[in-house]
Amino acid sequence: MRLIIVIGFSTLFLRAIFLYIEPLNFTDPVFRKAMEAVPTALLVGLVIPFLIFTEGWLNLISIEMLASLLTIPFVYWSKRPWIGILVAFAFYYALQIFL
Amino acid sequence: MHWISFRTGGIKILPFAVSGLIFGMIFGFVGASAGFPLRFISAMSYIIFAGSAQFITLILLIENEHAFGIMLAAVLVNIRHLIYGAALHNKIKWKGLKKLPLAYLLTDEAFLISTLTTKEDQELEFEWVLFGAGLMLWVVWNLATIGGYLIEEKLGSLISFPENFVIVASFLGFLIDHWRRYPEERLLILILSFSAVPLGFMLSPTWVLVALMVLGAIISGARERGRLQA
């Protein structure tokens, strides 16, 4: 339990430190622009590596990849991002049955 | 406006809460199947409240790794939170101890929802959006952990989840919507997507995520520097 408390406090410290202390060069417009790119990079990082790599191997032909490609037009034209999770899972399980 | 912002954050994070629900259940499920008591697994969710760090801690505990190694791994996985803090420093106007609950609730999902939502609607109060989003996710994550634990106790190993695809499906819609909404960021998305391929051969997906955030910041900063000098 002590280990969990230590990890919990270290997590809180990492999250809080720059909320309290201004990072160096934050008034620099270049640094600001760099920080604005973080949410976009996070989105890419949460999708692409988990999609194309399976247990350390590049895997471009998979049910996950096909389900994701089929999901793209549904989200793009519906303009509702939350639809993505429902459509992606529907395609994933449908493809598992049919392929 | 406080309530509207708080409610907006809570509602906008609901799609992510679905993935939080599934992952929380997987976490509780894995913890129960490894034989840890419910109070221990539940404490991880309400004290640490960071999915990837919790999973790594749990896996290393199952592997009987040394406590220092476990702490180091959890800290390294959480280093990305430094970038979130830096990105939010000027957005958060709350002072003193009021910032602590926001820091505690600052997950990947809450960071994304609060930054994207306030970018769309600039009348919303950032702090309340973040608080609403983070609190909703906290409640779902903790209930799901307990639920997953209890399900494992009743059903054993009858249930399986496609873990990687849960992450992909949760965020895919938001990535597509981001591409549609912000044409100026399409080049960055493409560069980062292609960069993920060589990085994926060298690093685990979690570390590719960290590397892409650093790379995205460097590219965007360099483009801005070039624009200012031109």
Coordinates of C-alpha atoms in Angstrom, one line a residue, chain B residues 30-230:
Chain B
V30 CA -6.8 -8.5 -14.0
G31 CA -6.2 -7.5 -10.4
A32 CA -8.8 -10.0 -9.1
S33 CA -7.4 -12.8 -11.3
A34 CA -3.9 -12.1 -9.9
G35 CA -5.2 -12.6 -6.4
F36 CA -4.9 -9.1 -5.0
P37 CA -7.6 -8.0 -2.5
L38 CA -10.3 -5.6 -3.7
R39 CA -9.2 -2.8 -1.3
F40 CA -5.7 -2.9 -2.8
I41 CA -6.9 -2.8 -6.5
S42 CA -9.6 -0.2 -5.7
A43 CA -7.0 2.0 -3.8
M44 CA -4.8 2.0 -7.0
S45 CA -7.7 3.5 -8.9
Y46 CA -8.6 6.2 -6.4
I47 CA -5.0 7.1 -5.3
I48 CA -3.0 6.9 -8.5
F49 CA -5.9 7.5 -11.0
A50 CA -3.7 7.0 -14.1
G51 CA -4.6 4.1 -16.3
S52 CA -1.3 3.2 -17.9
A53 CA 0.7 3.7 -14.7
Q54 CA -1.8 1.5 -12.8
F55 CA -1.5 -1.2 -15.5
I56 CA 2.3 -1.1 -15.4
T57 CA 2.4 -1.2 -11.6
L58 CA 0.0 -4.1 -11.5
I59 CA 1.8 -6.1 -14.2
L60 CA 5.2 -5.5 -12.5
L61 CA 3.7 -6.5 -9.1
I62 CA 2.4 -9.7 -10.7
E63 CA 6.0 -10.3 -12.1
N64 CA 7.4 -9.7 -8.6
E65 CA 9.6 -6.8 -9.7
H66 CA 11.5 -4.7 -7.1
A67 CA 9.6 -1.8 -5.7
F68 CA 12.1 0.8 -7.0
G69 CA 11.8 -0.6 -10.5
I70 CA 8.0 -0.4 -10.3
M71 CA 8.1 3.2 -9.0
L72 CA 10.6 4.2 -11.8
A73 CA 8.4 2.6 -14.5
A74 CA 5.3 4.3 -13.2
V75 CA 7.0 7.7 -13.1
L76 CA 8.4 7.3 -16.6
V77 CA 5.0 6.4 -18.0
N78 CA 3.5 9.5 -16.3
I79 CA 6.2 11.9 -17.5
R80 CA 3.9 13.0 -20.3
H81 CA 1.8 14.8 -17.6
L82 CA 4.6 17.3 -17.3
I83 CA 3.8 18.3 -20.9
Y84 CA 0.1 18.6 -20.1
G85 CA 0.9 20.9 -17.1
A86 CA 3.2 23.1 -19.2
A87 CA 0.5 23.3 -21.9
L88 CA -2.2 24.3 -19.3
H89 CA -0.1 26.6 -17.2
N90 CA -1.6 29.8 -18.7
K91 CA -5.1 28.4 -19.2
I92 CA -5.7 27.7 -15.5
K93 CA -6.5 30.9 -13.6
W94 CA -7.4 29.2 -10.2
K95 CA -4.8 29.9 -7.5
G96 CA -3.2 28.0 -4.6
L97 CA -4.8 24.7 -3.4
K98 CA -7.7 25.0 -5.8
K99 CA -5.3 23.8 -8.5
L100 CA -4.6 20.5 -6.7
P101 CA -8.0 18.8 -7.6
L102 CA -7.4 19.9 -11.2
A103 CA -4.0 18.3 -11.2
Y104 CA -5.3 15.1 -9.6
L105 CA -8.0 14.8 -12.3
L106 CA -5.7 15.7 -15.2
T107 CA -5.8 12.5 -17.2
D108 CA -5.1 12.1 -21.0
E109 CA -8.9 12.2 -21.7
A110 CA -9.7 15.2 -19.5
F111 CA -6.7 17.1 -21.0
L112 CA -8.0 16.4 -24.5
I113 CA -11.6 17.2 -23.8
S114 CA -10.9 20.4 -21.9
T115 CA -8.5 21.8 -24.5
L116 CA -10.6 20.8 -27.6
T117 CA -13.9 21.9 -26.0
T118 CA -12.7 25.3 -25.0
K119 CA -11.0 25.8 -28.4
E120 CA -14.5 25.3 -30.0
D121 CA -16.4 27.4 -27.4
Q122 CA -14.3 30.1 -25.9
E123 CA -17.0 31.3 -23.5
L124 CA -16.7 28.2 -21.4
E125 CA -14.5 28.4 -18.3
F126 CA -11.5 26.1 -18.8
E127 CA -11.1 25.1 -15.1
W128 CA -14.7 24.0 -14.7
V129 CA -14.7 22.0 -18.0
L130 CA -11.6 20.2 -16.9
F131 CA -13.1 19.6 -13.4
G132 CA -16.4 18.3 -14.8
A133 CA -14.6 16.0 -17.4
G134 CA -12.1 14.7 -14.8
L135 CA -14.6 14.1 -12.1
M136 CA -16.9 12.2 -14.5
L137 CA -14.0 10.0 -15.6
W138 CA -12.9 9.4 -12.0
V139 CA -16.4 8.2 -10.9
V140 CA -16.7 5.9 -14.0
W141 CA -13.1 4.5 -13.6
N142 CA -13.4 3.7 -9.9
L143 CA -16.9 2.1 -10.3
A144 CA -15.6 0.1 -13.3
T145 CA -12.5 -1.1 -11.3
I146 CA -14.8 -2.5 -8.6
G147 CA -17.2 -3.9 -11.2
G148 CA -14.5 -5.7 -13.1
Y149 CA -13.1 -7.2 -9.8
L150 CA -16.5 -8.5 -8.8
I151 CA -17.2 -9.9 -12.3
E152 CA -13.9 -11.8 -12.3
E153 CA -14.9 -13.3 -8.9
K154 CA -18.2 -14.5 -10.3
L155 CA -17.4 -15.4 -13.9
G156 CA -13.6 -16.2 -13.9
S157 CA -11.9 -16.0 -17.3
L158 CA -15.0 -16.3 -19.5
I159 CA -14.7 -12.7 -20.8
S160 CA -12.1 -11.2 -23.1
F161 CA -11.5 -7.7 -24.5
P162 CA -9.5 -6.6 -27.6
E163 CA -7.4 -4.3 -25.4
N164 CA -5.4 -2.3 -28.1
F165 CA -8.5 -1.9 -30.2
V166 CA -10.4 -0.4 -27.2
I167 CA -7.9 2.5 -27.2
V168 CA -8.0 2.9 -31.0
A169 CA -11.8 2.9 -31.2
S170 CA -12.1 5.3 -28.3
F171 CA -9.9 8.0 -30.0
L172 CA -10.3 7.3 -33.7
G173 CA -13.5 9.4 -34.0
F174 CA -11.8 12.3 -32.3
L175 CA -8.8 12.1 -34.6
I176 CA -11.0 12.0 -37.7
D177 CA -13.1 14.9 -36.4
H178 CA -9.9 16.8 -35.6
W179 CA -8.6 16.3 -39.2
R180 CA -12.0 17.5 -40.6
R181 CA -12.2 20.5 -38.3
Y182 CA -8.6 21.9 -38.4
P183 CA -7.1 21.7 -41.9
E184 CA -4.0 23.6 -40.8
E185 CA -3.0 20.7 -38.6
R186 CA -3.4 18.0 -41.3
L187 CA 0.3 18.1 -42.3
L188 CA 1.3 17.6 -38.6
I189 CA -1.1 14.7 -38.3
L190 CA 0.4 13.1 -41.4
I191 CA 4.0 13.6 -40.3
L192 CA 3.3 12.2 -36.9
S193 CA 1.4 9.2 -38.3
F194 CA 4.3 8.2 -40.6
S195 CA 6.8 8.8 -37.8
A196 CA 4.9 6.3 -35.6
V197 CA 6.1 3.5 -38.0
P198 CA 9.9 3.6 -37.3
L199 CA 9.3 4.6 -33.7
G200 CA 7.0 1.5 -33.2
F201 CA 9.9 -0.8 -34.1
M202 CA 12.0 0.6 -31.3
L203 CA 9.5 1.5 -28.6
S204 CA 6.4 0.2 -26.9
P205 CA 3.1 2.0 -28.0
T206 CA 3.1 4.0 -24.7
W207 CA 6.6 5.3 -25.4
V208 CA 5.7 6.0 -29.0
L209 CA 2.9 8.2 -27.6
V210 CA 5.4 10.1 -25.5
A211 CA 7.8 10.4 -28.4
L212 CA 5.1 11.7 -30.8
M213 CA 4.1 14.4 -28.3
V214 CA 7.7 15.6 -28.0
L215 CA 8.1 15.4 -31.8
G216 CA 4.8 17.2 -32.4
A217 CA 5.9 20.0 -30.1
I218 CA 9.3 20.3 -31.8
I219 CA 7.8 20.3 -35.4
S220 CA 5.2 22.9 -34.5
G221 CA 7.7 25.1 -32.7
A222 CA 10.1 24.9 -35.6
R223 CA 7.3 25.8 -38.1
E224 CA 6.4 28.8 -35.9
R225 CA 10.1 29.9 -35.6
G226 CA 10.4 29.7 -39.4
R227 CA 7.2 31.7 -39.9
L228 CA 8.4 34.4 -37.5
Q229 CA 11.8 34.7 -39.2
A230 CA 10.2 34.9 -42.7

